[in-house]
Coordinates of C-alpha atoms in Angstrom, one line a residue:
X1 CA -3.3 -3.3 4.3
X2 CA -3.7 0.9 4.8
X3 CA -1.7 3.2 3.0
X4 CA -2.7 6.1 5.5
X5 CA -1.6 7.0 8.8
X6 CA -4.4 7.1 10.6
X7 CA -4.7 10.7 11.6
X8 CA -3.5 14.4 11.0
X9 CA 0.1 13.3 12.3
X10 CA 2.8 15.7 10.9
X11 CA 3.5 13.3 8.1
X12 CA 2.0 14.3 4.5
X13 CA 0.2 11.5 2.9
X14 CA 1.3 10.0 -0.5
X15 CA -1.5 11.5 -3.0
X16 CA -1.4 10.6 -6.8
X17 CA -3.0 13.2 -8.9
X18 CA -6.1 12.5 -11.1
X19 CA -8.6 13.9 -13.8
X20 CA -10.9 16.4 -12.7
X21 CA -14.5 15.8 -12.8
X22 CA -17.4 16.7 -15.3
X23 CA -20.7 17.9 -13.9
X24 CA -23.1 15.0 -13.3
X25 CA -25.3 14.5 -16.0
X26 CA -28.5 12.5 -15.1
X27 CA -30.7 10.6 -17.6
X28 CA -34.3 10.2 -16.7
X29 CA -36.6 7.7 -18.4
X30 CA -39.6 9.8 -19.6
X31 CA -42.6 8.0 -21.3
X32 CA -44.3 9.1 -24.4
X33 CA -47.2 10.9 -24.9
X34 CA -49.9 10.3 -27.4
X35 CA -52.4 12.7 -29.1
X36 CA -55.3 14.2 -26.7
X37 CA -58.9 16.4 -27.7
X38 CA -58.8 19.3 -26.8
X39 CA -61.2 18.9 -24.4
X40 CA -59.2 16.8 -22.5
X41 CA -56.5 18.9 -23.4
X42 CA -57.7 21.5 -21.4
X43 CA -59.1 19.6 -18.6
X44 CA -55.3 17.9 -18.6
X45 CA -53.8 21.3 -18.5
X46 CA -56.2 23.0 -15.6
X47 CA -54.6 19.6 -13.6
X48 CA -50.8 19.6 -14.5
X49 CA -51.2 23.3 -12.8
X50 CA -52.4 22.3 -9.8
X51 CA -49.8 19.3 -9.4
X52 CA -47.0 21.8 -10.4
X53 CA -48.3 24.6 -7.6
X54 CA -49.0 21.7 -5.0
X55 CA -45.3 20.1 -5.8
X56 CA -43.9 23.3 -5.7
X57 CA -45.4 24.1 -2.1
X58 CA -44.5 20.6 -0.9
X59 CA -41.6 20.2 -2.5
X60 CA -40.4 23.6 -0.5
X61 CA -41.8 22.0 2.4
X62 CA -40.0 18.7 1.9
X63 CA -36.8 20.3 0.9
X64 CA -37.0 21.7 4.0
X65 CA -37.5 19.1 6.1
X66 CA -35.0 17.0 4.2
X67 CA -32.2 19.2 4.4
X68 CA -32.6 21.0 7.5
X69 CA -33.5 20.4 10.9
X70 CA -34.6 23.6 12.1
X71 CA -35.4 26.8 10.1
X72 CA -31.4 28.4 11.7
X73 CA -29.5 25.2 10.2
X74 CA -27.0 25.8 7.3
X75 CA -27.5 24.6 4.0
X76 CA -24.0 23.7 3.6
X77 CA -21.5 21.6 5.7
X78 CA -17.9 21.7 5.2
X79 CA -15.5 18.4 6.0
X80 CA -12.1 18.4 6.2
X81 CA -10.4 14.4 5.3
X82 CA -7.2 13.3 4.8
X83 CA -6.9 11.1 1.7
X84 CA -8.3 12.1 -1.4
X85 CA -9.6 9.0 -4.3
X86 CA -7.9 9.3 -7.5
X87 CA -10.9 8.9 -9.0
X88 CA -14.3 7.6 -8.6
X89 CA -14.6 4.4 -10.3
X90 CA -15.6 2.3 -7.6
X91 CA -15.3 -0.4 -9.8
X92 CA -11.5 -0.7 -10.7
X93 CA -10.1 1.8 -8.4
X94 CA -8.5 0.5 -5.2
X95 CA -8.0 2.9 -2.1
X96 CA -10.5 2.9 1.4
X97 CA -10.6 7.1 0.2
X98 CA -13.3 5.9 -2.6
X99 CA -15.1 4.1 -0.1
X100 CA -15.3 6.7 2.2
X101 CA -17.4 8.5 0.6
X102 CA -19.4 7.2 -2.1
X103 CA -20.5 4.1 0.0
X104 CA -23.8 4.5 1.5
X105 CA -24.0 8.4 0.4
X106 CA -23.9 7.8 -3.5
X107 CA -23.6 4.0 -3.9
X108 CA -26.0 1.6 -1.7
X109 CA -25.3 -1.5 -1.4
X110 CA -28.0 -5.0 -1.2
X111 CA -27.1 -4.6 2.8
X112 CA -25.2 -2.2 5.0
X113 CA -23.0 -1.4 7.7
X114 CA -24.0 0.3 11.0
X115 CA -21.6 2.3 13.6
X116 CA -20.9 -1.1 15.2
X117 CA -20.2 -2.8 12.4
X118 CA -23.2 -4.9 12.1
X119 CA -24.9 -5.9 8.9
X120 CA -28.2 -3.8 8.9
X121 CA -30.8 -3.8 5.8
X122 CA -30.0 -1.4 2.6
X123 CA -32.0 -2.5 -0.5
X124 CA -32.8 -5.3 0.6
X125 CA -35.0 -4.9 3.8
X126 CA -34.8 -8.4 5.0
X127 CA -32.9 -11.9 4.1
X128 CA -33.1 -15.4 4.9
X129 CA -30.5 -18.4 4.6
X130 CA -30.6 -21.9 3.7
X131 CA -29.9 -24.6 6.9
X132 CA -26.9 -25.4 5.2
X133 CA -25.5 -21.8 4.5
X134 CA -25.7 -22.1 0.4
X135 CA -28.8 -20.4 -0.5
X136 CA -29.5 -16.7 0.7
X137 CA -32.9 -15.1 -0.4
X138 CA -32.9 -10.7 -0.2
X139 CA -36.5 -9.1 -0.5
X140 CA -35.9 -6.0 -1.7
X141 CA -37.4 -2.6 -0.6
X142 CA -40.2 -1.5 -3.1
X143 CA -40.4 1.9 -5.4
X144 CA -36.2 2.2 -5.6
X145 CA -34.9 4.5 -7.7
X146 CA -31.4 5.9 -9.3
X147 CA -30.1 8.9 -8.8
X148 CA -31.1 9.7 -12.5
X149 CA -35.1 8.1 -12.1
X150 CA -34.1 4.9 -13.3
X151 CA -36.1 2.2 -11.3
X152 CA -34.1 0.1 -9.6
X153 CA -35.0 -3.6 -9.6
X154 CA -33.9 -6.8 -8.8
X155 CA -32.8 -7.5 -12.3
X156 CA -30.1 -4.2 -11.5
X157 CA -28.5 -6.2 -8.3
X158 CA -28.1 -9.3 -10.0
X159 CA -26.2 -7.5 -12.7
X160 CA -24.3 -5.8 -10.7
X161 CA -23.2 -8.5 -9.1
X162 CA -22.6 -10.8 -12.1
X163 CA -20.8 -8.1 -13.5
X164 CA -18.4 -7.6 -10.9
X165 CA -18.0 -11.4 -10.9
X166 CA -17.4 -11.9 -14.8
X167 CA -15.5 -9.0 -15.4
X168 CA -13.2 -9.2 -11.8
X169 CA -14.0 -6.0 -10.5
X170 CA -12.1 -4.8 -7.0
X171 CA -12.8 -6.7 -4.5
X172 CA -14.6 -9.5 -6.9
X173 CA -12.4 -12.5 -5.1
X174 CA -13.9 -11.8 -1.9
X175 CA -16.8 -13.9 -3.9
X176 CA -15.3 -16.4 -5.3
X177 CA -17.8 -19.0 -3.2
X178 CA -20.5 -17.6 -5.4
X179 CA -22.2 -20.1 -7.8
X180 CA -24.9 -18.2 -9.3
X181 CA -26.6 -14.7 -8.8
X182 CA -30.3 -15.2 -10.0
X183 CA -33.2 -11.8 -9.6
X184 CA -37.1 -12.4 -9.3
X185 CA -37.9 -8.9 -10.7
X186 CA -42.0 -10.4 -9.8
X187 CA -41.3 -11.5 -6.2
X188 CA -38.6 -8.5 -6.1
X189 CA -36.4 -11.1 -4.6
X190 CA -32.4 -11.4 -5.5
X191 CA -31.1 -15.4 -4.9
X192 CA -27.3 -15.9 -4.1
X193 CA -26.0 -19.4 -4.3
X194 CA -22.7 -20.4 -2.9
X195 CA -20.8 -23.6 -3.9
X196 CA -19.2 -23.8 -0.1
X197 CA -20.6 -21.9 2.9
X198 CA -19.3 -18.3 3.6
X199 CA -20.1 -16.8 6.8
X200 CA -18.4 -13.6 5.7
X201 CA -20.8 -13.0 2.5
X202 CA -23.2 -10.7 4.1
X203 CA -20.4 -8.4 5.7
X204 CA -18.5 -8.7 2.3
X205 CA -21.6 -7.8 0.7
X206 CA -22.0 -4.1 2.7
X207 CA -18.6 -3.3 0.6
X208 CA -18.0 -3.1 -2.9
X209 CA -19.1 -6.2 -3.7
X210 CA -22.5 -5.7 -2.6
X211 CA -22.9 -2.2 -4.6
X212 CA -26.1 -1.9 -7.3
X213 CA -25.5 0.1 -10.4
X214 CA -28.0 1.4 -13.0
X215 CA -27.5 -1.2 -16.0
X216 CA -28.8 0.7 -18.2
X217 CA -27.3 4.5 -17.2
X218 CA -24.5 6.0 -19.4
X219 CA -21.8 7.7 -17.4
X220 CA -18.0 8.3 -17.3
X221 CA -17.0 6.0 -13.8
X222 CA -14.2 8.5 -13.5
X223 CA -15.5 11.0 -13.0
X224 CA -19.5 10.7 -12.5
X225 CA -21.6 8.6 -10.1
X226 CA -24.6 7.6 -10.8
X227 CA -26.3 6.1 -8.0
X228 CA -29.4 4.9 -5.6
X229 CA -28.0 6.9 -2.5
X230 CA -28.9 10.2 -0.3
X231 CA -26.9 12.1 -2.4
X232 CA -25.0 12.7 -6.0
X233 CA -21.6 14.0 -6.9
X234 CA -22.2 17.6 -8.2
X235 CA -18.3 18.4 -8.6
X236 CA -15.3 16.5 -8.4
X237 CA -11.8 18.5 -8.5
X238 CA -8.9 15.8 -8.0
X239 CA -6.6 16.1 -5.1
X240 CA -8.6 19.2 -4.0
X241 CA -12.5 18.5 -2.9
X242 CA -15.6 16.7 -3.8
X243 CA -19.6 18.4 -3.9
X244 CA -22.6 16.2 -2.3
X245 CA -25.4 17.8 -3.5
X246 CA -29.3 16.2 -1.8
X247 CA -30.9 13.5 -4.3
X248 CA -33.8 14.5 -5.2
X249 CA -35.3 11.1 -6.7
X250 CA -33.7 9.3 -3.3
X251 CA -36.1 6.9 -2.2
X252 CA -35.2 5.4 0.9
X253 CA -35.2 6.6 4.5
X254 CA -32.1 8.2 5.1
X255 CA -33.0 11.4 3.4
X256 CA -30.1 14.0 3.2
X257 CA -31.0 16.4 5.9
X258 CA -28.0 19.2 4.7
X259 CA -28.2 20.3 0.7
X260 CA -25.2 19.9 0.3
X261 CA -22.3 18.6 1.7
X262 CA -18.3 20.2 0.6
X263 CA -15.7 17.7 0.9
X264 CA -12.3 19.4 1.1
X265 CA -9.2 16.9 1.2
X266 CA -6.2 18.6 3.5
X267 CA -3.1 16.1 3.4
X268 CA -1.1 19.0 5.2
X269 CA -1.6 19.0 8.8
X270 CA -1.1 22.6 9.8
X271 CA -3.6 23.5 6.7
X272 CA -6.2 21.4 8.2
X273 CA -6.2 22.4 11.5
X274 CA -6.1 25.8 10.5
X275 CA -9.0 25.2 8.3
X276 CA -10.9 24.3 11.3
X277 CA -10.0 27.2 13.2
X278 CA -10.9 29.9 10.8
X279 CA -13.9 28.1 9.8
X280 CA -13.3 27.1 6.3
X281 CA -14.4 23.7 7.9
X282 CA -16.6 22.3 10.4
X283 CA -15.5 18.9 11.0
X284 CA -12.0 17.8 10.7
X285 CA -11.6 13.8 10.3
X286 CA -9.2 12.2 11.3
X287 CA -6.7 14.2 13.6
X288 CA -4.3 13.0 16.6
X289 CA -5.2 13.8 20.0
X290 CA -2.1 15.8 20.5
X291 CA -2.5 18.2 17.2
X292 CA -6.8 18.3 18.9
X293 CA -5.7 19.3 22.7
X294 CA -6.6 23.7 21.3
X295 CA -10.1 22.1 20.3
X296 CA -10.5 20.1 23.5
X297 CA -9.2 22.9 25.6
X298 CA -11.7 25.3 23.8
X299 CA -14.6 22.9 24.4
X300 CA -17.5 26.1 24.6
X301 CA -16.6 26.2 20.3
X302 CA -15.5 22.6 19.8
X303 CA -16.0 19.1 20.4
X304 CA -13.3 16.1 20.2
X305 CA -14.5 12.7 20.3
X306 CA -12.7 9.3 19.5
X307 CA -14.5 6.8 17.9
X308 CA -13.6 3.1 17.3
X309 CA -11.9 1.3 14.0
X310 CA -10.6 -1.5 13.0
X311 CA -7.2 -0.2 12.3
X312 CA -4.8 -2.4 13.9
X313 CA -0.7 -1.3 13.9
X314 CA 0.7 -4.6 13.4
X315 CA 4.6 -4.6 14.0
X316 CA 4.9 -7.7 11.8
X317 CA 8.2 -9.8 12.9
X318 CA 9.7 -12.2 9.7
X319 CA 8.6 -15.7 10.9
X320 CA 10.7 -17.7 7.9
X321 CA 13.6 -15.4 8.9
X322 CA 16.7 -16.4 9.8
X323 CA 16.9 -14.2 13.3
X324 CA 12.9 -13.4 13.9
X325 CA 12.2 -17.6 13.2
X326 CA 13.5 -18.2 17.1
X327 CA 10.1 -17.8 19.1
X328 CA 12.0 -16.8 22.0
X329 CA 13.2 -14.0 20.1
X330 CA 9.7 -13.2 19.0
X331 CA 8.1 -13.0 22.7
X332 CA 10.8 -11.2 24.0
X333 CA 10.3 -8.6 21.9
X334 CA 6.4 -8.7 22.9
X335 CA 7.2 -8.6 26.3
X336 CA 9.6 -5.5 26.1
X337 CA 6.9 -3.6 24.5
X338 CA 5.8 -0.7 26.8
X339 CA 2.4 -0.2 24.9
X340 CA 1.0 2.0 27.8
X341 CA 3.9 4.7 26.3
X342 CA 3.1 4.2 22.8
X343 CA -0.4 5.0 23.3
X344 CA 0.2 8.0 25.9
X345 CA 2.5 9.5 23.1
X346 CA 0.3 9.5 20.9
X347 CA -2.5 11.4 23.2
X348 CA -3.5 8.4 24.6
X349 CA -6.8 7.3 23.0
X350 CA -5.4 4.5 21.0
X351 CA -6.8 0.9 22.8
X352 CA -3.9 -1.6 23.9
X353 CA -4.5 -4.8 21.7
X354 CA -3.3 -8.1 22.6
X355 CA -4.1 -10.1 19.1
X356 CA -5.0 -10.0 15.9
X357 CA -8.5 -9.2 16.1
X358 CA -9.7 -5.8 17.0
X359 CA -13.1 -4.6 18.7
X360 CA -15.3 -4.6 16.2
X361 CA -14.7 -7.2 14.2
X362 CA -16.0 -10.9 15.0
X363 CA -14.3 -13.6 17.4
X364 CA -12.8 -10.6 19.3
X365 CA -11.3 -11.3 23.0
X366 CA -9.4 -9.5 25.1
X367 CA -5.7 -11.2 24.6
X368 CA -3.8 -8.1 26.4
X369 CA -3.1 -10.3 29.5
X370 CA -0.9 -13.2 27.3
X371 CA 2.1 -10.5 26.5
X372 CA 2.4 -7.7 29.8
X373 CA 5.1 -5.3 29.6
X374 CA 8.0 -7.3 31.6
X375 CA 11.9 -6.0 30.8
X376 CA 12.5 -9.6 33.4
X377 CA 11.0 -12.0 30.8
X378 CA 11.9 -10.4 28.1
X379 CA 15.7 -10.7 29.1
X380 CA 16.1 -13.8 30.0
X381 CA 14.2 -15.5 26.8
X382 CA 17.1 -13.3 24.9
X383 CA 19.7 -14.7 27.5
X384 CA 18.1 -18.4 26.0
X385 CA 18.2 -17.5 22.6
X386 CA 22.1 -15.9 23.3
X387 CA 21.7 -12.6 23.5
X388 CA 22.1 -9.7 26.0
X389 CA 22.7 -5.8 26.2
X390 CA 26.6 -6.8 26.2
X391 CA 26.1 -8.9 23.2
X392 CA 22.7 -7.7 21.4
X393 CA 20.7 -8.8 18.5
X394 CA 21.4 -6.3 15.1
X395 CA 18.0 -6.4 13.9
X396 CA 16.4 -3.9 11.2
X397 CA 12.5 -2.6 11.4
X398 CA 11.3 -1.2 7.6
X399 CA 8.4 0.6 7.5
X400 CA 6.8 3.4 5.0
X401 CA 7.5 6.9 5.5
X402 CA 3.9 7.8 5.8
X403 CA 3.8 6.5 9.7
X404 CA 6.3 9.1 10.6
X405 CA 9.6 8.4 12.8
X406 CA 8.4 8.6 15.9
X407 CA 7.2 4.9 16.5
X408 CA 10.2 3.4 15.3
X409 CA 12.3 5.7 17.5
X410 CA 10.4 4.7 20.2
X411 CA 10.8 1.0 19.7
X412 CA 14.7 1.4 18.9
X413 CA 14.8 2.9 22.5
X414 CA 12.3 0.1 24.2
X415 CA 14.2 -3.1 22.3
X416 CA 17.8 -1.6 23.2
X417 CA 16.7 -2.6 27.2
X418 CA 16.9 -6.1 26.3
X419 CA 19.4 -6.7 24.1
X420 CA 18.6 -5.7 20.6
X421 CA 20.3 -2.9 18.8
X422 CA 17.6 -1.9 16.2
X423 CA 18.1 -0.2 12.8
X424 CA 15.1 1.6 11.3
X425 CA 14.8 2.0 7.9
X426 CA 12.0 4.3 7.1
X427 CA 11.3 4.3 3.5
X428 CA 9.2 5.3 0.9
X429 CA 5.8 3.1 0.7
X430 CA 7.0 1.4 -2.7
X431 CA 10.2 0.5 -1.5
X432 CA 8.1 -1.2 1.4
X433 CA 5.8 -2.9 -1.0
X434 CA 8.8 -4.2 -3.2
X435 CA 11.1 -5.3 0.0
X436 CA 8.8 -6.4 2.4
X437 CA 5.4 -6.7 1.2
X438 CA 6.6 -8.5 -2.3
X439 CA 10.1 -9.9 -1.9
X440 CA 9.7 -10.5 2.3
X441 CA 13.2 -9.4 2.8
X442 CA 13.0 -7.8 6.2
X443 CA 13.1 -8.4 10.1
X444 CA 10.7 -6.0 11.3
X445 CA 8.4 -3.9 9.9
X446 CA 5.3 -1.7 11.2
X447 CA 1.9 -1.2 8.6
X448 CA -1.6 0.1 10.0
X449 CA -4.1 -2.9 9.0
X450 CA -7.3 -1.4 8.7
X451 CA -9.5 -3.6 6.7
X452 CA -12.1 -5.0 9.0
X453 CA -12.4 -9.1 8.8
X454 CA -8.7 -9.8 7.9
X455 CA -8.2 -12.3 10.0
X456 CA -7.5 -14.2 6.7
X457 CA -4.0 -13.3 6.6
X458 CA -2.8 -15.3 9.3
X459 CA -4.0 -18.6 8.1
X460 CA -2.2 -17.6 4.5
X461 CA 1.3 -19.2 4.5
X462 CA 2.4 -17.0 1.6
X463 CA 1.6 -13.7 3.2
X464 CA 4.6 -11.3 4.0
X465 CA 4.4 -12.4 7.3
X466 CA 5.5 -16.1 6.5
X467 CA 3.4 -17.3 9.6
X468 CA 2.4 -21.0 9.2
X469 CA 0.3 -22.5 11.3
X470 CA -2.2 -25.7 10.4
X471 CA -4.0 -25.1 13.1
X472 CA -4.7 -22.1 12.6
X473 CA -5.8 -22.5 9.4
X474 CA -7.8 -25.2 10.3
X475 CA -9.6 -23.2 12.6
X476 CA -10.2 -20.2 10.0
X477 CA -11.3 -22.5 7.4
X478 CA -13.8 -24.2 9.7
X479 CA -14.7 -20.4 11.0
X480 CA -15.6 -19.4 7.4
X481 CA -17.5 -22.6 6.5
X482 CA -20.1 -21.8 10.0
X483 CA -23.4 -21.2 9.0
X484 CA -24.4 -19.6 12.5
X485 CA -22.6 -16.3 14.0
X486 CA -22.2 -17.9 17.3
X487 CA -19.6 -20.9 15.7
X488 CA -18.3 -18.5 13.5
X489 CA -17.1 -15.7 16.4
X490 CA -15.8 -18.8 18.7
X491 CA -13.7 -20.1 16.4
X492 CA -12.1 -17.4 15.1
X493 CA -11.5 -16.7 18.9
X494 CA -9.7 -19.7 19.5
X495 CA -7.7 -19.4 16.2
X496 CA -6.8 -15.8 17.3
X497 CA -5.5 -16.7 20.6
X498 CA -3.5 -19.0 19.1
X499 CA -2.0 -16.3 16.9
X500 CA -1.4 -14.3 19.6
X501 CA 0.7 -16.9 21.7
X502 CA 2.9 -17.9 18.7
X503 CA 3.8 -14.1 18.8
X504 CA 4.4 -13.8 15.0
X505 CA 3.9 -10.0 15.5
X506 CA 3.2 -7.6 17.8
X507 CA -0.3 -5.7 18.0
X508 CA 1.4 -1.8 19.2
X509 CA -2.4 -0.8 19.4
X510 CA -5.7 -0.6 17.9
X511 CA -5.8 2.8 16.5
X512 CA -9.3 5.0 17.4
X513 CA -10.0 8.0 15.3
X514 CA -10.6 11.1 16.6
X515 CA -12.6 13.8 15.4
X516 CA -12.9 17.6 16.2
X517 CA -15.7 19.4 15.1
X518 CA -17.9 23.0 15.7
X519 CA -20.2 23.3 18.3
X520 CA -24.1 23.9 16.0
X521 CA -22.3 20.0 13.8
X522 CA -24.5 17.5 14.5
X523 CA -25.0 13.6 13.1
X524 CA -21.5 13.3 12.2
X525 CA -20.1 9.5 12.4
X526 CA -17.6 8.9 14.6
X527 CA -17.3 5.1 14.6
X528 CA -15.5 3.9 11.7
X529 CA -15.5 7.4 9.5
X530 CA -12.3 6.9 7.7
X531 CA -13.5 3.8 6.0
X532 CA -17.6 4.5 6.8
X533 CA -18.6 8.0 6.5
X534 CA -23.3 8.0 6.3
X535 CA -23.7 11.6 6.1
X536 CA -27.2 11.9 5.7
X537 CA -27.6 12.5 9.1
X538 CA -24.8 15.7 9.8
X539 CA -26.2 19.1 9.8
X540 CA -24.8 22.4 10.8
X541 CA -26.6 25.1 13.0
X542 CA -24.1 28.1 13.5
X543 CA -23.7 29.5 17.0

């Protein structure tokens, strides 16, 4: 479940204020030094002068290279995002904003995430799994370092690991199939045991749960981050911005090419468009197509691009209530959906969605064909369940106040067609959370779903959708318990199209972010960037 709306929309986001942050303070392990001749003295000190001027001239030149990628690029790019984090504990804090950006720029995980969202190698470079899906073997990458010089070893991801377990860090009951985390520091191997088979473990494992800390580093979590990535946190100022600055000890291959990387946070939607416009920033992430059409339109300075998520606007309908439990009701209201004009309203790069799984996610299918936009069907299953536009449904449709009002306007006015005189209640997001997420008491209600793999919540009787199924649940539990991809994605297709043609909710659209940006930005994500933001790769030439 998302908090945010998805995009620079006119609607200020919720932000809760937090502590600012301390300068980063690494803490290198440094060996000791016995007592020399003075011969050797000598001889020692003639040599640590010619490392120091040949690291000095190749350091230059690899500074260079690392953080530029031409002799006119800028040392420093400026982003403009939506939702600041709180804080930075990664560990204990919830919120897709920490995520964002400390995943894969600070904090590496044992695997990754590419643009597709596909499970690529991280610190571990390769994997294997047992025939029957219990027993998964990571090799790590050799010569891994923190942030701070502390080796990293296999002894650090097991720990990290076992420490989110124990202690029941975010996101640690996405592991509860986990028996035992074991490292081979002298094969540099990490072991995994499972007590039942989890297909999802590797894709759960690119996210938090997957995350190696420095066991043996002292920091504040708050407000420091100490980690294995392309780059550290040089400054933190809450509710305001956050400093990237290049890591100097990073070992792996995606070597910051930009020193340093400003992240500004702009909940106001004017502000952050005019950042972009004077400059202030060079990318501006997320923002609606209709607040991007001057950066389109000015294409010779700008570029606008859309990029795929996993954000699905589910308009959730009250399955164990008393008026949304009549499945005629249900589909009627799927079939008087015009989704064509939600998604044109919106500037039109949104994707239709017929079911509960979006693109990118596995076991998708194209289910937009079981629900068309037909006012016919739609009226006469409401002239079987007893209703018409002479004698309508009341029904109510709660949602946060953080989606705006112009969805639930524009539903009022599509449902009123067929017979069903709609009340929104638009309402701040903790009312929502006590009265609908919590206590269930609602008809309708709208929320932007953007966690990736949540299929979960449809085979989950008790979730506030009260959608029960044993099929369904069947067909998840079988879906998890696959120990090849190909099962796995087939079964969750079948259970999905079964969601999908129970109709306990409507899917308005799967939302795709767009991004505006300078002409001279290049390397910036667009796939995925408000929950999976690599920036390694972004650099900045001016024009």
């Amino acid at each position: 479940m998302s908090e945010h709306t998805g995009a620079y929309d006119n609607t200020d986001a919720t932000t809760t204020s937090a502590s600012t942050d301390a300068s980063l303070e690494s803490r290198a392990k440094t060996p000791q030094r016995g007592p020399k001749r003075w011969l050797w003295v000598i001889i020692a000190a003639i040599v640590v002068i010619g490392i120091v001027i040949a690291l000095a001239i190749t350091g230059r030149k690899g500074s260079d290279t690392n953080t530029a990628s031409t002799n006119n690029a800028d040392s420093t790019v400026t982003i403009g995002l939506k939702l600041a984090p709180t804080n930075l504990d990664i560990r204990n804090t919830a919120g897709s904003a920490i995520d964002q950006i400390l995943i894969g720029n600070v904090y590496e995980g044992l695997v990754a995430r590419d643009e597709n969202n596909q499970v690529v190698p991280a610190i571990a470079k390769s994997w294997e799994h047992s025939a029957d899906g219990l027993t998964y073997t990571f090799h790590l990458n050799e010569n891994m370092t923190f942030s701070n010089g502390d080796k990293l070893t296999a002894e650090d991801v097991a720990w990290s690991i076992n420490q989110l377990i124990k202690n029941q860090y975010h996101d640690a009951d996405s592991l509860n199939m986990v028996k035992s985390v074991a490292a081979d520091d002298d094969a540099n191997t990490v072991t995994i045991t499972l007590n039942t088979a989890n297909s999802n473990l590797l894709w759960t494992l690119t996210g938090r749960p997957g995350l190696v800390f420095d066991k043996d580093a002292k920091y504040d979590a708050k407000t420091e981050a100490i980690g294995s990535g392309p780059y550290t946190v040089a400054k933190f100022v809450a509710n305001d911005s956050i400093t990237l600055k290049a890591n100097a000890n990073y070992w792996g291959s995606h070597k910051a090419k930009t020193a340093t990387i400003i992240v500004r946070y702009l909940a106001d939607d004017n502000a952050a468009v005019n950042a972009l416009k004077s400059g202030d920033v060079q990318v501006l992430a997320p923002i609606t197509e209709n607040l991007a059409e001057p950066f389109t339109a000015d294409s010779a300075h700008y570029t606008v691009k859309a990029g795929d998520d996993t954000d699905k606007y589910v308009l959730a309908f009250n399955n164990a209530g008393e008026k949304t439990s009549d499945k005629r009701v249900r589909q009627a209201i799927r079939y008087a959906i015009n989704h064509k004009e939600l998604i044109a309203s919106r500037g039109g790069s949104d994707k239709a969605l017929g079911g509960p799984i979006p693109s990118l996610d596995p076991g998708y299918e194209d289910l937009t064909n079981l629900y068309p936009y037909d006012l016919d069907k739609a009226k006469a299953l409401m002239a079987q369940a007893g209703y018409s536009e002479d004698k309508p449904l009341q029904l109510s449709l709660t949602y946060a106040n953080i989606y705006g009002t112009e969805l639930g306007d524009q539903l009022r006015s599509q449902l009123q067609k067929i017979g069903i005189d709609l009340k929104v209640n638009v309402v701040e997001f903790s009312t929502w959370l006590q009265d609908v997420y919590t206590n269930k008491d609602y008809d309708l209600s709208l929320v932007d779903h953007n966690e990736s793999h949540d299929f979960y919540q449809w085979a989950d009787p008790t979730y506030y959708y009260g959608y029960d199924n044993k099929d369904v649940q069947d067909l998840y539990a079988k879906a998890i318990a696959a120990t090849s991809d190909e099962e796995r994605d087939q079964l969750l297709a079948q259970a999905a199209k079964v969601v999908s043609e129970d109709a306990p909710a409507d899917w308005l659209f799967n939302y795709r972010v767009t991004t505006a940006w300078v002409k001279g930005v290049n390397g910036f994500p667009v796939n995925l960037n408000q929950t999976l933001l690599p920036l390694y790769n972004v650099t900045y030439t001016k024009q």
